[in-house]
PDB file of N, CA and C in Angstrom:
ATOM      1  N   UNK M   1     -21.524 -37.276  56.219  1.00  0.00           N
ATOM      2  CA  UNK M   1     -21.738 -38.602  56.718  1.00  0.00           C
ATOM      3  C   UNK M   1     -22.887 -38.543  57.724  1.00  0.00           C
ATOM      4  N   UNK M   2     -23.845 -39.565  57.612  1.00  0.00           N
ATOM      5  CA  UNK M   2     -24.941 -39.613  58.718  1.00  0.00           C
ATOM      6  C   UNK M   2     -24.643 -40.546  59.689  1.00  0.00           C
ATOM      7  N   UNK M   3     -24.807 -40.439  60.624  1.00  0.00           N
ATOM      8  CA  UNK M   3     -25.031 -41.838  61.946  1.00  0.00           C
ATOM      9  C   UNK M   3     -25.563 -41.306  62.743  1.00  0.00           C
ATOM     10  N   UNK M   4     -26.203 -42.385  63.218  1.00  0.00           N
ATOM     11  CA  UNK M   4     -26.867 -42.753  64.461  1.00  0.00           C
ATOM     12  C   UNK M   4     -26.913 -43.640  65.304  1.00  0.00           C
ATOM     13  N   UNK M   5     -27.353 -43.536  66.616  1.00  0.00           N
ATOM     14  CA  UNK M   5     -27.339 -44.265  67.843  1.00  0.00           C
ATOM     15  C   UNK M   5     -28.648 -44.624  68.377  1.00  0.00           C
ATOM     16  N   UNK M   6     -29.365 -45.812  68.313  1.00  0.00           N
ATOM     17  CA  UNK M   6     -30.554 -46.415  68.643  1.00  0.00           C
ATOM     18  C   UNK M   6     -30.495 -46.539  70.307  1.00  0.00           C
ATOM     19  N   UNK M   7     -31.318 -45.972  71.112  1.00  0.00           N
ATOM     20  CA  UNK M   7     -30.993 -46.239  72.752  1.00  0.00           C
ATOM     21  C   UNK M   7     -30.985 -47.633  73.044  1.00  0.00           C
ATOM     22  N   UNK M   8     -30.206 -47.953  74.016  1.00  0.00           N
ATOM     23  CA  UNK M   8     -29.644 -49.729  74.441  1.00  0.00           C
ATOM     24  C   UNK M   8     -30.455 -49.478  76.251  1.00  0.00           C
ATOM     25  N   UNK M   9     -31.207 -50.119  76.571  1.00  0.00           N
ATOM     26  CA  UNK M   9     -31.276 -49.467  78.378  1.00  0.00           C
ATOM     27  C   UNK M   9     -30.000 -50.084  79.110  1.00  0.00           C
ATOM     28  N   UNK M  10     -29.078 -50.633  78.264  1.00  0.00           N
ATOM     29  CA  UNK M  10     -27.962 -50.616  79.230  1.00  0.00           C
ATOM     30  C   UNK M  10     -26.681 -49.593  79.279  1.00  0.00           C
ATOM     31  N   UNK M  11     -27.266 -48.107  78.639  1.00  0.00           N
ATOM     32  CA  UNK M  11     -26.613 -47.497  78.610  1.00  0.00           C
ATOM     33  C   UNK M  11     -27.112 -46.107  79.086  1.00  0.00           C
ATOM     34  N   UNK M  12     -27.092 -44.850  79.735  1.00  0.00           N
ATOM     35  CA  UNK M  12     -27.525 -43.854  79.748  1.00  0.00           C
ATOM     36  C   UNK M  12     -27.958 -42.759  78.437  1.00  0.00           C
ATOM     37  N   UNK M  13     -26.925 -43.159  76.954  1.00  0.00           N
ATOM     38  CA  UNK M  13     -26.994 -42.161  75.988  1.00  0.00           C
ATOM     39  C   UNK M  13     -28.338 -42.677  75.513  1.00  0.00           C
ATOM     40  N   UNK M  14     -28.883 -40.802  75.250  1.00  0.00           N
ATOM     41  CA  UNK M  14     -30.260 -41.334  74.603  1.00  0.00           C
ATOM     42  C   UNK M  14     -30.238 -41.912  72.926  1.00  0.00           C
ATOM     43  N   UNK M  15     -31.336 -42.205  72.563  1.00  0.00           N
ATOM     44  CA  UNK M  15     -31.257 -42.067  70.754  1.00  0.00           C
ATOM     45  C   UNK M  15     -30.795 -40.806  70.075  1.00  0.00           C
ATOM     46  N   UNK M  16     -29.614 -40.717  69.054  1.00  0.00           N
ATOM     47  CA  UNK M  16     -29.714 -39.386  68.821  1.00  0.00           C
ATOM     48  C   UNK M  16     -29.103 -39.803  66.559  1.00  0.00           C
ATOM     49  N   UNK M  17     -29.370 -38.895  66.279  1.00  0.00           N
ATOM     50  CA  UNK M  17     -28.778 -39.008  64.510  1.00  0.00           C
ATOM     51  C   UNK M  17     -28.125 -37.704  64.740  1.00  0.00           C
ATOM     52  N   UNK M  18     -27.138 -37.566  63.589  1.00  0.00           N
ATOM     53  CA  UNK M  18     -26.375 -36.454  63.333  1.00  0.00           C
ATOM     54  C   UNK M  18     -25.384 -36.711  61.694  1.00  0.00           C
ATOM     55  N   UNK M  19     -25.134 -35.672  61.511  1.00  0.00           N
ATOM     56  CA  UNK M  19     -24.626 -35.333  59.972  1.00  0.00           C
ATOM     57  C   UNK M  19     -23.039 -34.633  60.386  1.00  0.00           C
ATOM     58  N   UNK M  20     -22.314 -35.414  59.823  1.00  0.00           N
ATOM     59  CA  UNK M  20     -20.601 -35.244  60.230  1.00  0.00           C
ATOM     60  C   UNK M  20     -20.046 -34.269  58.104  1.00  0.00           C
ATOM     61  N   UNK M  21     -19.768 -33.039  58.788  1.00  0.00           N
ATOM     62  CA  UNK M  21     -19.539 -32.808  57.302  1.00  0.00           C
ATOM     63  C   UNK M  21     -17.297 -32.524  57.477  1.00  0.00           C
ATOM     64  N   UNK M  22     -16.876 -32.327  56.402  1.00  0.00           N
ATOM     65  CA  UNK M  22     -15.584 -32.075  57.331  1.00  0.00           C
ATOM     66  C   UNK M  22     -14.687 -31.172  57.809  1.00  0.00           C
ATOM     67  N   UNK M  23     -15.697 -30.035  58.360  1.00  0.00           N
ATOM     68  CA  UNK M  23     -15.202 -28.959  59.647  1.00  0.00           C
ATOM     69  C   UNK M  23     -16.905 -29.329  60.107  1.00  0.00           C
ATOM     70  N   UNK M  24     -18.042 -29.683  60.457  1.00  0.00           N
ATOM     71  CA  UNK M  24     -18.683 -29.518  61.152  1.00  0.00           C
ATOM     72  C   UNK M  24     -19.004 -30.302  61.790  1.00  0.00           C
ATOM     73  N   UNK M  25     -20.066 -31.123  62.910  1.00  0.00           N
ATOM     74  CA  UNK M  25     -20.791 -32.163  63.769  1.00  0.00           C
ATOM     75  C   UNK M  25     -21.944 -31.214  63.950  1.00  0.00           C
ATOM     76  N   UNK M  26     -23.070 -31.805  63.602  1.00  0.00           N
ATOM     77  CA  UNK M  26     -24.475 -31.577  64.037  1.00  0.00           C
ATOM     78  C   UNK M  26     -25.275 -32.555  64.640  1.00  0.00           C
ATOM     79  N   UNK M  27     -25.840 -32.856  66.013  1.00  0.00           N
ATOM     80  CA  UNK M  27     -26.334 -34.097  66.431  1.00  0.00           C
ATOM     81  C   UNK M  27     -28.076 -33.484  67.022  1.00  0.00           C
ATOM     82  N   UNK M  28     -29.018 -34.419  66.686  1.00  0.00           N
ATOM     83  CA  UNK M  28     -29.927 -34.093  67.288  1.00  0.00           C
ATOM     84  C   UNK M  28     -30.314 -34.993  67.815  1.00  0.00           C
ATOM     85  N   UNK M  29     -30.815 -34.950  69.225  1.00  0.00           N
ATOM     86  CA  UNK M  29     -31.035 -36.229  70.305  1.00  0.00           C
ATOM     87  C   UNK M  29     -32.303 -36.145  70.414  1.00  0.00           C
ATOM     88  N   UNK M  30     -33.013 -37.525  70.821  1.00  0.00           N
ATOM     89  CA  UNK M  30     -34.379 -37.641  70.866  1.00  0.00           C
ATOM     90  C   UNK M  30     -35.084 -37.035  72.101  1.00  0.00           C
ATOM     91  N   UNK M  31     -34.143 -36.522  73.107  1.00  0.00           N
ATOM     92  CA  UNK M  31     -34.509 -35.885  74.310  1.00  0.00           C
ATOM     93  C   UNK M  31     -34.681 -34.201  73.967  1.00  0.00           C
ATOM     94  N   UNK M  32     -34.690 -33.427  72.537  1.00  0.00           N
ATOM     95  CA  UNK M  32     -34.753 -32.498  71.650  1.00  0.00           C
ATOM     96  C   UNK M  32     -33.357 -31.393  71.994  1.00  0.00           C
ATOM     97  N   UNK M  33     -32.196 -32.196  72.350  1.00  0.00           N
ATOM     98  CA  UNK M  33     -31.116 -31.064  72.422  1.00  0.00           C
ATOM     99  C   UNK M  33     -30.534 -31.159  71.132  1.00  0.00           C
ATOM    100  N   UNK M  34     -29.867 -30.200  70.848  1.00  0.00           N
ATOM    101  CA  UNK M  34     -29.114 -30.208  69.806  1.00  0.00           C
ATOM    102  C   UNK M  34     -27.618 -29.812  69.996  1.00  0.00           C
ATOM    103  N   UNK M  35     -26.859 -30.365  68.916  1.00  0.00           N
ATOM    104  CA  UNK M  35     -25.250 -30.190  69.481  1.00  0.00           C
ATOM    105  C   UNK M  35     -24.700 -29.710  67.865  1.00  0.00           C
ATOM    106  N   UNK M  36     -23.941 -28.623  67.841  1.00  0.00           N
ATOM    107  CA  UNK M  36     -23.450 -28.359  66.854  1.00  0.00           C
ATOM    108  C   UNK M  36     -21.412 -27.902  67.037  1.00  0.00           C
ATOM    109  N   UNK M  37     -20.797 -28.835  66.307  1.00  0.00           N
ATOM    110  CA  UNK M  37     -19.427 -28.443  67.298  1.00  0.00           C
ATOM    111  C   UNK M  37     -18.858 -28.019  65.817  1.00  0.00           C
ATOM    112  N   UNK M  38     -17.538 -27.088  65.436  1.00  0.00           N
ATOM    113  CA  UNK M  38     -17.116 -26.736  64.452  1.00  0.00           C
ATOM    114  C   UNK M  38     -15.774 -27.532  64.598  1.00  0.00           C
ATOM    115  N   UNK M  39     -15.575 -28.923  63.835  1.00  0.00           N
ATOM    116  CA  UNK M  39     -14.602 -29.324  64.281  1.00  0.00           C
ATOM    117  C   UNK M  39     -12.771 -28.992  63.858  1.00  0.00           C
ATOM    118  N   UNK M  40     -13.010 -27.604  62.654  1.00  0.00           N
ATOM    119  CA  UNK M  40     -11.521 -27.347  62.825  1.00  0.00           C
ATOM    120  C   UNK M  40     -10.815 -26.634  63.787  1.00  0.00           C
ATOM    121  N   UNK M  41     -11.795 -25.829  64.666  1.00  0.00           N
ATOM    122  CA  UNK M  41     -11.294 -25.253  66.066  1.00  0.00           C
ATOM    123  C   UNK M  41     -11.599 -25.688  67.482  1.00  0.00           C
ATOM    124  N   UNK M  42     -12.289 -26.942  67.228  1.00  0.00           N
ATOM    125  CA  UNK M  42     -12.820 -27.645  68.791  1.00  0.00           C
ATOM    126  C   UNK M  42     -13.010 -29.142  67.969  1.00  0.00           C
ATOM    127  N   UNK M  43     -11.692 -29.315  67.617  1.00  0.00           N
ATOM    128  CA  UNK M  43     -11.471 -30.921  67.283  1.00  0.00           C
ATOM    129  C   UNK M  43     -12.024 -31.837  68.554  1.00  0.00           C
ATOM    130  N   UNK M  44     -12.232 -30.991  69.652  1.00  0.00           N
ATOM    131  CA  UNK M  44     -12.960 -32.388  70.806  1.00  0.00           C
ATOM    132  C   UNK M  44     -13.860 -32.087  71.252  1.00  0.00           C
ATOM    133  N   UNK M  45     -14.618 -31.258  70.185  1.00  0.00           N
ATOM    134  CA  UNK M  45     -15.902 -31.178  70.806  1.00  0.00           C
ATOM    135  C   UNK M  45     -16.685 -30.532  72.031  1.00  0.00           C
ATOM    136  N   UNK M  46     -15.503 -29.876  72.915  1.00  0.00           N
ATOM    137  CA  UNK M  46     -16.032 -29.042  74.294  1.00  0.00           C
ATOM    138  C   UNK M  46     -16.598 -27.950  74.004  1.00  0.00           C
ATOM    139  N   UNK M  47     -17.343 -27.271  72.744  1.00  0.00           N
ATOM    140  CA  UNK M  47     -17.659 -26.333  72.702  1.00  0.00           C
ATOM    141  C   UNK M  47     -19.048 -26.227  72.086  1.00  0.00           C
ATOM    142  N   UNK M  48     -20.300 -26.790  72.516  1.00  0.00           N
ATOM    143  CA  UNK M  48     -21.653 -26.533  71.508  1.00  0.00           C
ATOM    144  C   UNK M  48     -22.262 -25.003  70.827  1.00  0.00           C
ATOM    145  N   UNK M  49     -22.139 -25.167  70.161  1.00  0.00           N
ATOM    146  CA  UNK M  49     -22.482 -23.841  69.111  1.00  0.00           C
ATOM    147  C   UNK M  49     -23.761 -23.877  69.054  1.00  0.00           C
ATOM    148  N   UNK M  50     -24.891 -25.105  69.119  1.00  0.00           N
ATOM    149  CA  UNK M  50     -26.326 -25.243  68.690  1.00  0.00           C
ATOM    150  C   UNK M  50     -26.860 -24.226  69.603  1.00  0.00           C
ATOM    151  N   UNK M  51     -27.521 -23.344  68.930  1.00  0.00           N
ATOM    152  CA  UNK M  51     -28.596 -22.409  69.375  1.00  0.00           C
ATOM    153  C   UNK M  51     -30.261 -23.174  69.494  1.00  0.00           C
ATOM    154  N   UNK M  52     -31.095 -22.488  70.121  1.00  0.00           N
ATOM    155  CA  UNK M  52     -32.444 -23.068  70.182  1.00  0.00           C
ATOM    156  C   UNK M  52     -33.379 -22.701  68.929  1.00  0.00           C
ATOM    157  N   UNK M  53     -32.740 -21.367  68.350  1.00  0.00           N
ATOM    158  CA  UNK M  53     -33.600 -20.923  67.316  1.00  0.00           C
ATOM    159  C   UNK M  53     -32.603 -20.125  66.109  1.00  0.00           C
ATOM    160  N   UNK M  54     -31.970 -21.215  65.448  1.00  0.00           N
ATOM    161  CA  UNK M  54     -30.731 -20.977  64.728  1.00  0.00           C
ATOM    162  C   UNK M  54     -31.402 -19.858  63.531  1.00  0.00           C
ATOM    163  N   UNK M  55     -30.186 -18.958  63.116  1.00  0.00           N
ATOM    164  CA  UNK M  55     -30.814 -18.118  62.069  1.00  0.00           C
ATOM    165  C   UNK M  55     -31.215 -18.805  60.725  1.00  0.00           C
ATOM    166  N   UNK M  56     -31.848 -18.242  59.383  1.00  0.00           N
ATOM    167  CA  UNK M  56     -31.995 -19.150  58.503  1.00  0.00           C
ATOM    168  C   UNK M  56     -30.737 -18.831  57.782  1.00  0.00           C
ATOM    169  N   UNK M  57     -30.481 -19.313  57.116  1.00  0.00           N
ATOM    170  CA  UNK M  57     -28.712 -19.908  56.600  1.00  0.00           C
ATOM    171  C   UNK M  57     -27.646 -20.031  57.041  1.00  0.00           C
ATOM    172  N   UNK M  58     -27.866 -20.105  58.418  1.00  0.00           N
ATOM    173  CA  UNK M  58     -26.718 -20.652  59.611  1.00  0.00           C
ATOM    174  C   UNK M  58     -26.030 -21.952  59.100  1.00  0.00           C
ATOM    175  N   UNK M  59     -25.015 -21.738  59.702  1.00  0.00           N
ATOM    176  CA  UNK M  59     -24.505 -23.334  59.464  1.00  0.00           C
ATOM    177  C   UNK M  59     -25.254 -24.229  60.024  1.00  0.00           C
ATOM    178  N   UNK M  60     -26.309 -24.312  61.492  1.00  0.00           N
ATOM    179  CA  UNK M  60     -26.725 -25.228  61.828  1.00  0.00           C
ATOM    180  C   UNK M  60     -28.347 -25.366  61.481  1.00  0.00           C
ATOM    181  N   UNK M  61     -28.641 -24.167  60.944  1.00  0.00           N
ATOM    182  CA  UNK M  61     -29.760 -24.276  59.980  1.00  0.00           C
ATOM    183  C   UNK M  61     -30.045 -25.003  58.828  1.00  0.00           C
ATOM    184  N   UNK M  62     -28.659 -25.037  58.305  1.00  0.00           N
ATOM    185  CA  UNK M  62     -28.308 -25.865  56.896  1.00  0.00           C
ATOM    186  C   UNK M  62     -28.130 -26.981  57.274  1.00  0.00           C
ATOM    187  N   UNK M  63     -27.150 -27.667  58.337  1.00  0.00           N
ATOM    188  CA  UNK M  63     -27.038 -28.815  58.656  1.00  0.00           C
ATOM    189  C   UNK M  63     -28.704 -29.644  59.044  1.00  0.00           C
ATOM    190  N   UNK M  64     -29.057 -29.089  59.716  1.00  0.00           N
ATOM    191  CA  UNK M  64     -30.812 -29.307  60.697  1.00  0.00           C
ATOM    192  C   UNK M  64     -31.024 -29.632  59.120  1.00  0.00           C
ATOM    193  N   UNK M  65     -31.592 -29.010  58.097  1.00  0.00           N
ATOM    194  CA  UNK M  65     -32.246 -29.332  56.989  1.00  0.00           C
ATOM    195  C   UNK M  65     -31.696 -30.895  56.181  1.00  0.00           C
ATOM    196  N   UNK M  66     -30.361 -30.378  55.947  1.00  0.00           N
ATOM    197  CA  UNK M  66     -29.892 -31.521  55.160  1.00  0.00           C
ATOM    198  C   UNK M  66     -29.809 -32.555  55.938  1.00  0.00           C
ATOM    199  N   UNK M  67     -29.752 -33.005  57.206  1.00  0.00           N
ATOM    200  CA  UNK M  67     -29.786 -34.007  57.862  1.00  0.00           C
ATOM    201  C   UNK M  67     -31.687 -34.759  58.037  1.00  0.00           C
ATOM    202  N   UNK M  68     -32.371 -32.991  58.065  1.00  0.00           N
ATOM    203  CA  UNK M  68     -34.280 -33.878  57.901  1.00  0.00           C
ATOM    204  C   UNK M  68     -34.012 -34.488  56.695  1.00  0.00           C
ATOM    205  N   UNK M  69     -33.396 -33.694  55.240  1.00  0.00           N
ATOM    206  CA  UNK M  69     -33.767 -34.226  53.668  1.00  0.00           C
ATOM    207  C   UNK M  69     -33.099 -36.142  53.878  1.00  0.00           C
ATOM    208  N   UNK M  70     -31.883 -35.659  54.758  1.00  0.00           N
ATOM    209  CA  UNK M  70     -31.283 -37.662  54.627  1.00  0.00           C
ATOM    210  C   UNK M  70     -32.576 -38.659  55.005  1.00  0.00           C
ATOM    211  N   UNK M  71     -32.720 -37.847  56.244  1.00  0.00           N
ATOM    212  CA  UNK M  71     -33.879 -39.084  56.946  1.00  0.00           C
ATOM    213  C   UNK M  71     -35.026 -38.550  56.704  1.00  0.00           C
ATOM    214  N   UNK M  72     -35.372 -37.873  55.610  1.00  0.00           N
ATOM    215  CA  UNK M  72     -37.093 -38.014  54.873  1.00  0.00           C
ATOM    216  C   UNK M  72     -38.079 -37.712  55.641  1.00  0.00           C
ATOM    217  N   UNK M  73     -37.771 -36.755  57.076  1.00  0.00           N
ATOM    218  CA  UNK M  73     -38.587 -36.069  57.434  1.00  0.00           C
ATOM    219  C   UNK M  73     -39.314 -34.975  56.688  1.00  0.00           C
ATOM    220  N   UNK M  74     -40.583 -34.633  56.174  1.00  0.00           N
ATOM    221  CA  UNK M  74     -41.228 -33.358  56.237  1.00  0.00           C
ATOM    222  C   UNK M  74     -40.608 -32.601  56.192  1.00  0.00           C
ATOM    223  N   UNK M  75     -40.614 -31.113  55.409  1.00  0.00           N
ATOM    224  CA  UNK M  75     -40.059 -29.721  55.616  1.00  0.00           C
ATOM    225  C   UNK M  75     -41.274 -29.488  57.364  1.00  0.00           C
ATOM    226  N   UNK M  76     -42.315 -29.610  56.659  1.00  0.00           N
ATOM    227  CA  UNK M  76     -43.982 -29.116  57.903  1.00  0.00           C
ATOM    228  C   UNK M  76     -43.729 -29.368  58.935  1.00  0.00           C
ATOM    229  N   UNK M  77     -43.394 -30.598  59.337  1.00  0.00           N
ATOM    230  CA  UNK M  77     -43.108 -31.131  60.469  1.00  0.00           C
ATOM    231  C   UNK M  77     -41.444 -31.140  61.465  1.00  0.00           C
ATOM    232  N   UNK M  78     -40.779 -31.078  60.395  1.00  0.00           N
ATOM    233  CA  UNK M  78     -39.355 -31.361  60.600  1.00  0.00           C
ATOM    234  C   UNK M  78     -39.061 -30.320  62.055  1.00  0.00           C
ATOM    235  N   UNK M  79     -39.056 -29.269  62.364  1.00  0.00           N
ATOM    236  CA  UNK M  79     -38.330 -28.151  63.175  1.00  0.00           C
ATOM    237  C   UNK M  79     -39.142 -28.347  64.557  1.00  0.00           C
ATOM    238  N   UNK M  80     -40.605 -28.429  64.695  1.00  0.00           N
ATOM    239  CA  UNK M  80     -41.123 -28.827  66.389  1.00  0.00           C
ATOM    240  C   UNK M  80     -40.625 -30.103  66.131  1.00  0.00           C
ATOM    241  N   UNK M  81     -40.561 -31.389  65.699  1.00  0.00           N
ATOM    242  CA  UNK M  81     -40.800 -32.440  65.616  1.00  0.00           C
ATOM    243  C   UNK M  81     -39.204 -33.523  65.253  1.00  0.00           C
ATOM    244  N   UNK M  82     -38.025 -32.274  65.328  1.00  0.00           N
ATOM    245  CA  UNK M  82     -37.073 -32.916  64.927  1.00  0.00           C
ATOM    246  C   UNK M  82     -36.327 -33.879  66.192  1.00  0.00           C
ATOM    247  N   UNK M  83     -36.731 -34.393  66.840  1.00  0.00           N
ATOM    248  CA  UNK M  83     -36.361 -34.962  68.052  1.00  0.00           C
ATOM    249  C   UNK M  83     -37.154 -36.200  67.733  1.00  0.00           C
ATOM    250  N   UNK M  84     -38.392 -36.640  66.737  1.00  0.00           N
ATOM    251  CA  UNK M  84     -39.027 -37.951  66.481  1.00  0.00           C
ATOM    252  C   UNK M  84     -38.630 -38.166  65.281  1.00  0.00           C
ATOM    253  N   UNK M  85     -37.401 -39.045  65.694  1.00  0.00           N
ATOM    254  CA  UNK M  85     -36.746 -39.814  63.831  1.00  0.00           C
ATOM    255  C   UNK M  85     -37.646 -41.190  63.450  1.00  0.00           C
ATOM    256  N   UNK M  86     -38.574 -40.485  62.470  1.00  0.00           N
ATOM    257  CA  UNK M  86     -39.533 -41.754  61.907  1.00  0.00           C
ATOM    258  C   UNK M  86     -39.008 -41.201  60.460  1.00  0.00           C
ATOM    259  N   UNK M  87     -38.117 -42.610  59.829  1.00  0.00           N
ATOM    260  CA  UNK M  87     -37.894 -42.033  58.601  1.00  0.00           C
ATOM    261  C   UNK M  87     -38.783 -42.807  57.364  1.00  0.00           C
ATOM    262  N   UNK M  88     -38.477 -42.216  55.997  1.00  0.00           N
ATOM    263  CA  UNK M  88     -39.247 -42.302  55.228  1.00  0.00           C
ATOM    264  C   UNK M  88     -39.957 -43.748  54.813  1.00  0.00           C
ATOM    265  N   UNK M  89     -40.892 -43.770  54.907  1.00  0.00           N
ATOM    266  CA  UNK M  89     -41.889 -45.035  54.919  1.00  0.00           C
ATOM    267  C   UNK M  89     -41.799 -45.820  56.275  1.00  0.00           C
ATOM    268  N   UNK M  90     -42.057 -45.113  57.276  1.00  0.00           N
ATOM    269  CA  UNK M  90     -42.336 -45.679  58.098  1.00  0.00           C
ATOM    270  C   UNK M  90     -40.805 -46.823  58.935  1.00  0.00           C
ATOM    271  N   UNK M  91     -39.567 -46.669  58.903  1.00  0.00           N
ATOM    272  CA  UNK M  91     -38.603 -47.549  59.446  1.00  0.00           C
ATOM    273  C   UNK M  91     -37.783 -46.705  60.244  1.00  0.00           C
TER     274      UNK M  91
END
């Protein structure tokens, strides 16, 4: 599942998208943090797993990808640049 959160200025949370699979949460915020929680052993989330430079076929390597392929980011661009969600054709 994808969702996202468009920033409101009447709220502190920044803009962020993320990919809900069902044991994982992957969120990437437009402020460039990333949050990766495994939700069959941290059903609430107190535990971020996201690394800064995840291995390649990590779980949050795989998630990071399949969440650029939803929103039609670039492979080229996608990894410095995954914190600017401009998705495909421009919306």
């Amino acid at each position: 599942m994808l969702f996202e959160y468009q920033f409101d200025s009447s709220t502190p949370i920044p803009t962020y998208v993320g990919l809900r699979t069902a044991d994982a949460k992957y969120v990437e915020l437009a402020t460039g943090e990333k949050e990766l929680y495994r939700l069959g052993s941290d059903p609430w989330e107190l535990t971020n797993m996201a690394v800064a430079h995840p291995s390649p076929g990590s779980l949050q390597d795989q998630l990071a990808h399949r969440l650029q392929d939803l929103l039609g980011i670039p492979e080229e661009i996608a990894v410095e640049n995954a914190h600017v969600f401009t998705r495909a054709g421009g919306k």
